[in-house]
mmCIF file with all atom_site columns, C-alpha atoms in Angstrom:
data_model
loop_
_atom_site.group_PDB
_atom_site.id
_atom_site.type_symbol
_atom_site.label_atom_id
_atom_site.label_alt_id
_atom_site.label_comp_id
_atom_site.label_asym_id
_atom_site.label_entity_id
_atom_site.label_seq_id
_atom_site.pdbx_PDB_ins_code
_atom_site.Cartn_x
_atom_site.Cartn_y
_atom_site.Cartn_z
_atom_site.occupancy
_atom_site.B_iso_or_equiv
_atom_site.pdbx_formal_charge
_atom_site.auth_seq_id
_atom_site.auth_comp_id
_atom_site.auth_asym_id
_atom_site.auth_atom_id
_atom_site.pdbx_PDB_model_num
ATOM 1  C CA . MET A 1 1  ? -8.453  8.265   0.497   1.00 85.00 ? 1  MET A CA 1
ATOM 2  C CA . ILE A 1 2  ? -5.513  5.890   0.580   1.00 86.00 ? 2  ILE A CA 1
ATOM 3  C CA . GLN A 1 3  ? -6.167  2.207   -0.045  1.00 93.00 ? 3  GLN A CA 1
ATOM 4  C CA . CYS A 1 4  ? -3.536  -0.454  0.625   1.00 93.00 ? 4  CYS A CA 1
ATOM 5  C CA . ILE A 1 5  ? -3.701  -3.882  -0.978  1.00 94.00 ? 5  ILE A CA 1
ATOM 6  C CA . VAL A 1 6  ? -1.366  -6.521  0.425   1.00 95.00 ? 6  VAL A CA 1
ATOM 7  C CA . TYR A 1 7  ? -0.631  -9.955  -1.011  1.00 95.00 ? 7  TYR A CA 1
ATOM 8  C CA . ASP A 1 8  ? 0.593   -13.126 0.629   1.00 94.00 ? 8  ASP A CA 1
ATOM 9  C CA . GLU A 1 9  ? 2.613   -14.765 -2.135  1.00 93.00 ? 9  GLU A CA 1
ATOM 10 C CA . THR A 1 10 ? 2.821   -18.076 -0.231  1.00 93.00 ? 10 THR A CA 1
ATOM 11 C CA . THR A 1 11 ? -0.918  -18.704 0.290   1.00 93.00 ? 11 THR A CA 1
ATOM 12 C CA . LYS A 1 12 ? -2.158  -16.438 -2.563  1.00 94.00 ? 12 LYS A CA 1
ATOM 13 C CA . GLU A 1 13 ? -4.328  -14.424 -0.141  1.00 93.00 ? 13 GLU A CA 1
ATOM 14 C CA . SER A 1 14 ? -4.930  -10.689 -0.432  1.00 94.00 ? 14 SER A CA 1
ATOM 15 C CA . GLU A 1 15 ? -6.337  -8.094  1.943   1.00 94.00 ? 15 GLU A CA 1
ATOM 16 C CA . THR A 1 16 ? -7.425  -4.480  1.474   1.00 95.00 ? 16 THR A CA 1
ATOM 17 C CA . PHE A 1 17 ? -6.808  -1.860  4.167   1.00 95.00 ? 17 PHE A CA 1
ATOM 18 C CA . CYS A 1 18 ? -7.703  1.823   4.467   1.00 93.00 ? 18 CYS A CA 1
ATOM 19 C CA . THR A 1 19 ? -4.672  2.656   6.592   1.00 91.00 ? 19 THR A CA 1
ATOM 20 C CA . LEU A 1 20 ? -1.002  2.061   5.982   1.00 89.00 ? 20 LEU A CA 1
ATOM 21 C CA . THR A 1 21 ? -0.473  1.110   9.631   1.00 90.00 ? 21 THR A CA 1
ATOM 22 C CA . ALA A 1 22 ? -2.938  -1.781  9.449   1.00 93.00 ? 22 ALA A CA 1
ATOM 23 C CA . ALA A 1 23 ? -1.424  -2.994  6.176   1.00 93.00 ? 23 ALA A CA 1
ATOM 24 C CA . LYS A 1 24 ? 2.088   -2.982  7.629   1.00 93.00 ? 24 LYS A CA 1
ATOM 25 C CA . LYS A 1 25 ? 0.885   -4.821  10.742  1.00 94.00 ? 25 LYS A CA 1
ATOM 26 C CA . TRP A 1 26 ? -0.695  -7.551  8.586   1.00 95.00 ? 26 TRP A CA 1
ATOM 27 C CA . MET A 1 27 ? 2.466   -7.818  6.478   1.00 94.00 ? 27 MET A CA 1
ATOM 28 C CA . ARG A 1 28 ? 4.741   -8.085  9.527   1.00 94.00 ? 28 ARG A CA 1
ATOM 29 C CA . GLY A 1 29 ? 2.502   -10.763 11.052  1.00 94.00 ? 29 GLY A CA 1
ATOM 30 C CA . ARG A 1 30 ? 2.673   -12.848 7.883   1.00 94.00 ? 30 ARG A CA 1
ATOM 31 C CA . MET A 1 31 ? 6.437   -12.391 7.625   1.00 93.00 ? 31 MET A CA 1
ATOM 32 C CA . LYS A 1 32 ? 6.832   -13.768 11.166  1.00 95.00 ? 32 LYS A CA 1
ATOM 33 C CA . LEU A 1 33 ? 5.097   -16.922 9.919   1.00 94.00 ? 33 LEU A CA 1
ATOM 34 C CA . GLY A 1 34 ? 7.682   -17.204 7.143   1.00 94.00 ? 34 GLY A CA 1
ATOM 35 C CA . HIS A 1 35 ? 5.441   -16.051 4.287   1.00 94.00 ? 35 HIS A CA 1
ATOM 36 C CA . GLU A 1 36 ? 6.488   -13.907 1.320   1.00 95.00 ? 36 GLU A CA 1
ATOM 37 C CA . VAL A 1 37 ? 4.409   -10.694 1.253   1.00 95.00 ? 37 VAL A CA 1
ATOM 38 C CA . SER A 1 38 ? 4.116   -7.610  -0.926  1.00 94.00 ? 38 SER A CA 1
ATOM 39 C CA . GLY A 1 39 ? 1.813   -4.612  -1.062  1.00 94.00 ? 39 GLY A CA 1
ATOM 40 C CA . GLN A 1 40 ? 0.746   -1.609  -3.122  1.00 93.00 ? 40 GLN A CA 1
ATOM 41 C CA . LYS A 1 41 ? -0.623  1.796   -2.139  1.00 92.00 ? 41 LYS A CA 1
ATOM 42 C CA . TYR A 1 42 ? -3.380  3.538   -4.117  1.00 92.00 ? 42 TYR A CA 1
ATOM 43 C CA . LYS A 1 43 ? -4.790  7.067   -3.897  1.00 87.00 ? 43 LYS A CA 1
ATOM 44 C CA . VAL A 1 44 ? -8.559  6.873   -4.547  1.00 88.00 ? 44 VAL A CA 1
ATOM 45 C CA . TYR A 1 45 ? -10.426 10.020  -5.569  1.00 87.00 ? 45 TYR A CA 1
ATOM 46 C CA . ALA A 1 46 ? -14.105 10.823  -4.909  1.00 89.00 ? 46 ALA A CA 1
ATOM 47 C CA . ASP A 1 47 ? -15.079 10.175  -8.542  1.00 90.00 ? 47 ASP A CA 1
ATOM 48 C CA . GLY A 1 48 ? -13.695 6.625   -8.388  1.00 87.00 ? 48 GLY A CA 1
ATOM 49 C CA . ASP A 1 49 ? -10.405 7.251   -10.175 1.00 87.00 ? 49 ASP A CA 1
ATOM 50 C CA . PHE A 1 50 ? -7.312  5.803   -8.553  1.00 88.00 ? 50 PHE A CA 1
ATOM 51 C CA . VAL A 1 51 ? -3.554  6.241   -8.885  1.00 86.00 ? 51 VAL A CA 1
ATOM 52 C CA . ASN A 1 52 ? -0.903  3.700   -7.920  1.00 87.00 ? 52 ASN A CA 1
ATOM 53 C CA . CYS A 1 53 ? 1.405   5.371   -5.363  1.00 87.00 ? 53 CYS A CA 1
ATOM 54 C CA . GLY A 1 54 ? 3.989   2.596   -5.259  1.00 86.00 ? 54 GLY A CA 1
ATOM 55 C CA . SER A 1 55 ? 4.843   -0.410  -3.171  1.00 90.00 ? 55 SER A CA 1
ATOM 56 C CA . ILE A 1 56 ? 4.626   -0.562  0.618   1.00 90.00 ? 56 ILE A CA 1
ATOM 57 C CA . SER A 1 57 ? 7.961   -0.479  2.391   1.00 87.00 ? 57 SER A CA 1
ATOM 58 C CA . LEU A 1 58 ? 8.180   -1.827  5.936   1.00 89.00 ? 58 LEU A CA 1
ATOM 59 C CA . THR A 1 59 ? 11.231  0.332   6.682   1.00 86.00 ? 59 THR A CA 1
ATOM 60 C CA . GLY A 1 60 ? 11.824  3.940   5.721   1.00 79.00 ? 60 GLY A CA 1
ATOM 61 C CA . SER A 1 61 ? 9.409   6.340   4.086   1.00 79.00 ? 61 SER A CA 1
ATOM 62 C CA . ASN A 1 62 ? 6.394   5.323   1.996   1.00 78.00 ? 62 ASN A CA 1
ATOM 63 C CA . LYS A 1 63 ? 5.898   8.795   0.525   1.00 74.00 ? 63 LYS A CA 1
ATOM 64 C CA . SER A 1 64 ? 5.937   9.168   -3.242  1.00 73.00 ? 64 SER A CA 1
ATOM 65 C CA . PHE A 1 65 ? 5.207   11.629  -6.015  1.00 69.00 ? 65 PHE A CA 1
ATOM 66 C CA . VAL A 1 66 ? 1.985   11.268  -8.000  1.00 69.00 ? 66 VAL A CA 1
ATOM 67 C CA . ALA A 1 67 ? 2.309   12.020  -11.722 1.00 66.00 ? 67 ALA A CA 1
ATOM 68 C CA . ASN A 1 68 ? 0.311   14.789  -13.437 1.00 65.00 ? 68 ASN A CA 1
ATOM 69 C CA . THR A 1 69 ? -0.505  16.712  -10.259 1.00 68.00 ? 69 THR A CA 1
ATOM 70 C CA . ARG A 1 70 ? 0.584   20.047  -8.822  1.00 64.00 ? 70 ARG A CA 1
ATOM 71 C CA . GLN A 1 71 ? 2.477   18.214  -6.118  1.00 63.00 ? 71 GLN A CA 1
ATOM 72 C CA . THR A 1 72 ? 5.822   19.866  -5.213  1.00 64.00 ? 72 THR A CA 1
ATOM 73 C CA . LYS A 1 73 ? 6.938   17.580  -2.374  1.00 69.00 ? 73 LYS A CA 1
ATOM 74 C CA . LYS A 1 74 ? 6.494   13.918  -1.575  1.00 65.00 ? 74 LYS A CA 1
ATOM 75 C CA . GLY A 1 75 ? 3.190   12.948  0.007   1.00 62.00 ? 75 GLY A CA 1
ATOM 76 C CA . TYR A 1 76 ? 0.687   10.100  0.248   1.00 57.00 ? 76 TYR A CA 1
#
């Protein structure tokens, strides 16, 4: 499962989303209000472990490599 955590640097609020689309929508809405926003993507496994998959980009690809896996092409 992918979990996205986004931060509003101006008001110090944070939100957690299960989809990248919803996280980007929240970030764009805050940016229209003139707020500074940032976000991180996490891959969460069934046993509770999680891996940081990088920051959320509003333009371009959000795919990244995850260390110590058998991954051969960008995903997540």
